[in-house]
Coordinates of C-alpha atoms and ligand atoms in Angstrom, one line a residue:
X1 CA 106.2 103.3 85.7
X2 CA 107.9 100.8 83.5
X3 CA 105.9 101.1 79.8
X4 CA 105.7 97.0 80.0
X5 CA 102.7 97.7 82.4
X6 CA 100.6 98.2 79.5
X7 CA 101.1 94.3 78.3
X8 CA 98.8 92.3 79.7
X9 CA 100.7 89.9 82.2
X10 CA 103.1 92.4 83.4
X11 CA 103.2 91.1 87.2
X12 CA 101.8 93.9 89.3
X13 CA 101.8 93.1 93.1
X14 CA 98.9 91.7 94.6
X15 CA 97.0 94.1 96.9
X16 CA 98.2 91.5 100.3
X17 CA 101.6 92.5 99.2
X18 CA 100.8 95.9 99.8
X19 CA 101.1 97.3 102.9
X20 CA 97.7 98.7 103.9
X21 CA 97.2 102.3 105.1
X22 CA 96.9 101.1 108.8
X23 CA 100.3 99.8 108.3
X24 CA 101.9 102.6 106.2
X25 CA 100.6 104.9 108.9
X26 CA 101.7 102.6 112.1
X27 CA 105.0 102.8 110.6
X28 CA 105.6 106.3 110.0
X29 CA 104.2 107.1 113.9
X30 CA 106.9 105.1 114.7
X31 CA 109.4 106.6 113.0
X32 CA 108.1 109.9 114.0
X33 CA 108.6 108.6 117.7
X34 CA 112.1 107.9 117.7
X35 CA 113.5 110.3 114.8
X36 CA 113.3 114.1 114.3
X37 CA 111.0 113.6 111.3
X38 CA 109.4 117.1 110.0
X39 CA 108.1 116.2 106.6
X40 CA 106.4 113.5 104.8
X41 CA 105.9 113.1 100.8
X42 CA 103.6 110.7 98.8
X43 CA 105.7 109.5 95.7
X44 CA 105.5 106.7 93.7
X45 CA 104.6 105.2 90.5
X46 CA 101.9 107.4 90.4
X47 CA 100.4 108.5 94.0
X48 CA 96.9 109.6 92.4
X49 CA 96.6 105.8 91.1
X50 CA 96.3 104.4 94.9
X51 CA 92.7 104.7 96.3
X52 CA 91.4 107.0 98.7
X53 CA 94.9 108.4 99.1
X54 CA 93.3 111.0 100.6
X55 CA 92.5 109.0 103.6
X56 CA 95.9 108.2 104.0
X57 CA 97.5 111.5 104.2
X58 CA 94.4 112.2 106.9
X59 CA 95.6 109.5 108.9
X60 CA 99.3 110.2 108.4
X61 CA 98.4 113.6 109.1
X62 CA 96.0 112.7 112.5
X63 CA 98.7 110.3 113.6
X64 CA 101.8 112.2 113.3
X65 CA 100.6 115.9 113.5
X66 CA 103.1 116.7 110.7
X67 CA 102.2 119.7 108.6
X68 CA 104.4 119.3 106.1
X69 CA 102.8 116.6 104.0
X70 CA 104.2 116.9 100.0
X71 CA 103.0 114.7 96.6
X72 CA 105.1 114.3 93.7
X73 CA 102.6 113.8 90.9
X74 CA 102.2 113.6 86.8
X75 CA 99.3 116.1 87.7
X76 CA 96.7 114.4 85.3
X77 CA 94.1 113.3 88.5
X78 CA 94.7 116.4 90.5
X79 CA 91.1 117.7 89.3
X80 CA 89.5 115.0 90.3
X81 CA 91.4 114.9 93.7
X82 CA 92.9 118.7 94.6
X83 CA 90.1 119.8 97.1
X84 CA 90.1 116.2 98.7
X85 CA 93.5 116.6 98.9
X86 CA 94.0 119.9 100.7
X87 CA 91.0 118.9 102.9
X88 CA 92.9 116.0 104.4
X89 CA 96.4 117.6 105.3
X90 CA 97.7 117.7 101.7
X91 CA 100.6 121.2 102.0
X92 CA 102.2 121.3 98.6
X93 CA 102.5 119.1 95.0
X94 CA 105.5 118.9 93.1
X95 CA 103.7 118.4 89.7
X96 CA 106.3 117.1 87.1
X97 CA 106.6 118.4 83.0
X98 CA 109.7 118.1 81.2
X99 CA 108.5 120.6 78.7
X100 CA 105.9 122.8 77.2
X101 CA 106.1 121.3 73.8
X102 CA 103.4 119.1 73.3
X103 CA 105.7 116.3 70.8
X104 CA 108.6 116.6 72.9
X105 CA 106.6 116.2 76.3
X106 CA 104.8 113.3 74.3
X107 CA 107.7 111.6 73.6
X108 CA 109.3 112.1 77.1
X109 CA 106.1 110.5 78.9
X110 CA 106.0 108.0 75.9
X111 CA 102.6 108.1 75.6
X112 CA 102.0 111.3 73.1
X113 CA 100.2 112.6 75.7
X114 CA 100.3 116.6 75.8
X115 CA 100.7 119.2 78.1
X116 CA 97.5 120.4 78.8
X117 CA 96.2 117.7 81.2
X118 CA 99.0 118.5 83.5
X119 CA 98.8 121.9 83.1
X120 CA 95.1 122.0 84.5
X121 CA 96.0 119.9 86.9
X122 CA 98.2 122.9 88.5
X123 CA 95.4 124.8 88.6
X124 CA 93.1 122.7 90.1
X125 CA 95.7 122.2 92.7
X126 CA 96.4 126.3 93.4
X127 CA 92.8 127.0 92.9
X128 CA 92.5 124.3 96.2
X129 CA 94.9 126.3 98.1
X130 CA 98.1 123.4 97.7
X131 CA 101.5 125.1 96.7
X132 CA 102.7 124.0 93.5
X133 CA 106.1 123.2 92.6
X134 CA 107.2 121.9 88.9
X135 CA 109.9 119.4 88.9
X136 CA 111.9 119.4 85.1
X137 CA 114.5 116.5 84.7
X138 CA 116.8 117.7 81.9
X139 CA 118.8 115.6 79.8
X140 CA 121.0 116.8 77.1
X141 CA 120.1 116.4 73.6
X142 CA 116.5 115.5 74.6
X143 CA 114.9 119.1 76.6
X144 CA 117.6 121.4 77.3
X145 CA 116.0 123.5 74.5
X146 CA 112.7 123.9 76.9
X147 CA 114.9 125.4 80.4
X148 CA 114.1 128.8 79.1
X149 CA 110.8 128.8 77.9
X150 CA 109.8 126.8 81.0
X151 CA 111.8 129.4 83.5
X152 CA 109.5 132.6 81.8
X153 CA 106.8 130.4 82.2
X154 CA 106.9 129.8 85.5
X155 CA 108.6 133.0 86.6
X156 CA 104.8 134.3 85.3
X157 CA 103.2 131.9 87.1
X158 CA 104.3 131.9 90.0
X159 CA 105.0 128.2 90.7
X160 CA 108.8 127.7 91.8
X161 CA 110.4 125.2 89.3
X162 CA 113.3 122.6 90.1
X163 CA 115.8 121.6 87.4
X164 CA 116.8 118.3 88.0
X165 CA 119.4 116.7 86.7
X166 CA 119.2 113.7 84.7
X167 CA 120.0 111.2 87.0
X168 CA 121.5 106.9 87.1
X169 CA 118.3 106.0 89.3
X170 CA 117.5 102.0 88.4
X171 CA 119.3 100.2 85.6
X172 CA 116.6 100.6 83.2
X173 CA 117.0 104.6 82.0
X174 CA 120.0 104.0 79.6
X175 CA 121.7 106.9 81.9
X176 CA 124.7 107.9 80.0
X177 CA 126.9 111.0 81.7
X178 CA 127.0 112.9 78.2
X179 CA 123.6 113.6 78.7
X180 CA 123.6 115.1 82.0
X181 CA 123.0 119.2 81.7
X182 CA 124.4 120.0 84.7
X183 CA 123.6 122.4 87.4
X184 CA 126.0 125.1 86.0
X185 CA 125.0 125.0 82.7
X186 CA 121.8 125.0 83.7
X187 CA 122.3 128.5 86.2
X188 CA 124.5 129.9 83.1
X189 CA 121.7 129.3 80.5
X190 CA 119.6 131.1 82.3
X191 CA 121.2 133.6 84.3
X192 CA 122.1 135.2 81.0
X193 CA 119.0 136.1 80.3
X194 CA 116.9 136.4 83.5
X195 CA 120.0 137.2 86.2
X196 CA 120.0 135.2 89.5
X197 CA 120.6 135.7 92.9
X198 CA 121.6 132.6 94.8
X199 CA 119.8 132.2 97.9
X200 CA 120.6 130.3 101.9
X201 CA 119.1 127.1 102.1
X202 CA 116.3 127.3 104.4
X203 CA 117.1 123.8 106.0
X204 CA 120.0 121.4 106.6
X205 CA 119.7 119.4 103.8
X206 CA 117.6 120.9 101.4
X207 CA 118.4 119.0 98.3
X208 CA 117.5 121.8 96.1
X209 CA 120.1 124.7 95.4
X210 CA 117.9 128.3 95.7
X211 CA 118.0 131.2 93.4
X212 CA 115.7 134.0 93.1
X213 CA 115.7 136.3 89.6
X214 CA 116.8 139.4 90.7
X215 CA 114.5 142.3 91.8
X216 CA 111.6 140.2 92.2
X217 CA 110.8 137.0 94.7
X218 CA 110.1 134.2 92.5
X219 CA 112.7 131.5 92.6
X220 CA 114.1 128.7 90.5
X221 CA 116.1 125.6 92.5
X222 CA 118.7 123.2 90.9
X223 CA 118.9 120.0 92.0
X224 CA 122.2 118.5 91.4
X225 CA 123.0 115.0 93.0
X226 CA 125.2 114.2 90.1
X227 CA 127.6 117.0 89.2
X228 CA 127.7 118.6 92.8
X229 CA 126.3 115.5 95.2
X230 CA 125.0 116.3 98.3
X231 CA 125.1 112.6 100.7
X232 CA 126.5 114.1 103.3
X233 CA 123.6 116.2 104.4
X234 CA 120.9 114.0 102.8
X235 CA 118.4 112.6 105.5
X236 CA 115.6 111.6 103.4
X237 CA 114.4 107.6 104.3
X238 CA 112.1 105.9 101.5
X239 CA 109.6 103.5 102.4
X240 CA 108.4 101.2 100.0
X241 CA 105.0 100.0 99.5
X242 CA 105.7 96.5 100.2
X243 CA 106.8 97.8 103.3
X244 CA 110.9 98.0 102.6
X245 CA 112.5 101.0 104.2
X246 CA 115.6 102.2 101.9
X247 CA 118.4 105.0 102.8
X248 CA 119.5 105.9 99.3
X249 CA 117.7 106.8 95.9
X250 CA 120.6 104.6 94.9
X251 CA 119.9 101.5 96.9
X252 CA 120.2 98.1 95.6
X253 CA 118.5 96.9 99.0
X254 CA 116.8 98.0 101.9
X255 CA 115.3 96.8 105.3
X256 CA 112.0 94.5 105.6
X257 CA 109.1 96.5 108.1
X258 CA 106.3 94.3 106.6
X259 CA 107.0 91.1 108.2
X260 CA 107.3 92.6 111.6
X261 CA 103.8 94.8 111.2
X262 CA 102.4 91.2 110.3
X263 CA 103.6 88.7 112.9
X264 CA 102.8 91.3 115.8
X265 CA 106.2 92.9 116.5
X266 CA 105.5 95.2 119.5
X267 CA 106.1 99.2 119.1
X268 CA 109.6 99.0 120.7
X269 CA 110.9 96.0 118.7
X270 CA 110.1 98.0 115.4
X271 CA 110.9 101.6 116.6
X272 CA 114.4 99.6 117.7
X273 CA 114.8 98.3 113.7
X274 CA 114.4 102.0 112.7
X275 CA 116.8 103.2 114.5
X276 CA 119.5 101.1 113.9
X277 CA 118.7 101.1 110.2
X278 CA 119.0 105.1 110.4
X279 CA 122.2 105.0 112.7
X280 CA 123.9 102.4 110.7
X281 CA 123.1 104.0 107.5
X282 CA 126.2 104.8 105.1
X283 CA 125.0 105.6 101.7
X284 CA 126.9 108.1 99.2
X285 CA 125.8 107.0 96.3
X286 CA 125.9 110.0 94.3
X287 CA 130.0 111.1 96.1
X288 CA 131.7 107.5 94.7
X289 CA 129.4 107.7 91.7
X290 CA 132.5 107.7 89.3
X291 CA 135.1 105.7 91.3
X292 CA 135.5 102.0 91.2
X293 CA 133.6 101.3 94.4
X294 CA 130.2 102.1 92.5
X295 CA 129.9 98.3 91.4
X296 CA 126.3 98.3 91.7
X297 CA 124.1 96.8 88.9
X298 CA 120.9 96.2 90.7
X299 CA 119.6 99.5 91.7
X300 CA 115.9 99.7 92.9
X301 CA 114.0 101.3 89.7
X302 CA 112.8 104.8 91.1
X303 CA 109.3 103.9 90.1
X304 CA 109.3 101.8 93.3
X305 CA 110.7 103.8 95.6
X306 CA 109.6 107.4 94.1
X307 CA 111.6 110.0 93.4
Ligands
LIG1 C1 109.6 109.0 89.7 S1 108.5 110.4 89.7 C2 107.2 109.7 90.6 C3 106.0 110.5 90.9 C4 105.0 110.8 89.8 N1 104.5 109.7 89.1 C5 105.5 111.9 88.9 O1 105.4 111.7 87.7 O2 105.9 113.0 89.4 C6 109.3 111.5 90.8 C7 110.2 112.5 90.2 O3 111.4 111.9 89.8 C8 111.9 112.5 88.6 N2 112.7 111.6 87.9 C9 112.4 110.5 87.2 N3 113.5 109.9 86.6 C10 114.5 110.7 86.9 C11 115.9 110.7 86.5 N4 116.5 109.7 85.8 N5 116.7 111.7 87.0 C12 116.2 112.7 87.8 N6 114.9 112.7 88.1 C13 114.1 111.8 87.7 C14 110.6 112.8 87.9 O4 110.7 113.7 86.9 C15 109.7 113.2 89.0 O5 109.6 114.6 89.2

């Protein structure tokens, strides 16, 4: 989230502009219906901040009978939440940490907040049964210091971690290409010291490139939508939680579900919106990122749509 939240008149929305978990739920049925939807994730802002999101990923769960139900998460409420979590359909958490040193960590989440919270809030989530994967963003001249220590770390633990590069999501990051460590110098760093073995993706369009350190079967992936983009086989939808469904990370505008859940569109008038804003979908963001087509300013901030 934006750090003006903390002032006290940031606007948030108000809970009617929302879509409630009936809705969110309704929606993704539909979808389910008349797409070949596998996988669901709960993103945000912060997923652990909604209430009872439990309950939703029950009903999404129930509803859909999809077993492939992801968070991405800052990890601090996963010991409150990890057991509820697992109980209600919950597969995996993608726990993000951009380091394991506590001032530089602090500094990334600009709060001085440290490690530790996050760390336990991997183990809560492996102790429930979830899979845990670690998610590292790395920018240039800010972590790249921290790929190593975090690979051993993780190669010990046993928790697959994703480098992602540093990416121009929103207009409010201060993205500049000098500081984007990209998914070769990434693989280099650490291939020197702990070789790799790159590995088949396991699924048209896995947005992750797989390695495995040789000799043993824990992995590392690289995701790399800026220095080797991947559009063509992206098929990831975001749906807001005002109810906007949006085809890109990259989208400056998406298409409006909420007023047809509220003025009583029937099942085949919405399922018929979804699929022609699948079919007529043409994003490639990340392929004419550098060419003069990529004009635009107004990018949704990623802290709406999730990452
Ligand atoms: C936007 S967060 C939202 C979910 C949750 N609050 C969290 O902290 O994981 C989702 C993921 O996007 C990643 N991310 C955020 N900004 C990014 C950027 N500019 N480039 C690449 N990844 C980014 C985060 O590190 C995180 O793993």
């Amino acid at each position: 989230m934006p750090s003006e939240i903390f002032d006290e008149n940031y606007p948030f929305l108000k809970k009617d502009e929302l879509l409630s978990f009936e809705e969110i739920t309704r929606l993704v049925s539909l979808f389910y219906q008349v797409t070949s939807l596998q996988k669901l994730r709960i993103t945000g802002g912060e997923p652990l901040m909604r209430k009872d999101v439990a309950s939703l990923i029950h009903s999404l769960s129930q509803a859909t009978g999809i077993s492939d139900i992801a968070m991405t998460t800052n990890g601090f409420l996963l010991p409150y939440h990890a057991k509820s979590l697992k109980k209600a359909g919950l597969k995996r958490v993608t726990v993000s940490l951009d380091s394991l040193d506590n001032e530089r960590f602090g500094r990334i989440n600009g709060r001085g907040i440290g490690i530790d919270p996050v760390l336990k809030g991997m183990a809560a989530a492996s102790e429930a049964g979830l899979e845990v994967k670690v998610n590292m963003v790395v920018q240039k001249g800010v972590n790249d210091q921290d790929i190593l220590p975090m690979a051993q770390y993780f190669r010990e633990k046993g928790y697959t971690l994703r480098f992602i590069e540093y990416m121009d999501v929103g207009t409010s990051n201060g993205w500049k290409m000098k500081e984007v460590m990209t998914k070769k110098e990434i693989f280099e760093k650490i291939n020197e010291v702990m070789p790799l073995e790159a590995q088949e993706p396991s699924y048209l369009g896995e947005v992750a490139t797989r390695y495995k350190y040789k000799g043993q079967d824990a992995e590392i992936g690289i995701i790399s939508s800026v220095s080797d983009a991947f559009c063509g086989s992206c098929t990831r939808a975001r749906l807001s939680v005002e109810g906007t469904l949006y085809t890109c990370l990259f989208a400056s505008k998406g298409t409006e579900f909420k007023s047809l859940l509220r003025n009583h569109a029937t099942d085949e008038v919405i399922k018929s919106r979804i699929i022609e804003t699948w079919h007529l979908r043409d994003d490639q963001y990340s392929v004419e990122r550098m060419s003069k087509k990529n004009h635009t300013t107004n990018k949704i901030e990623m802290s709406h749509i999730g990452g």
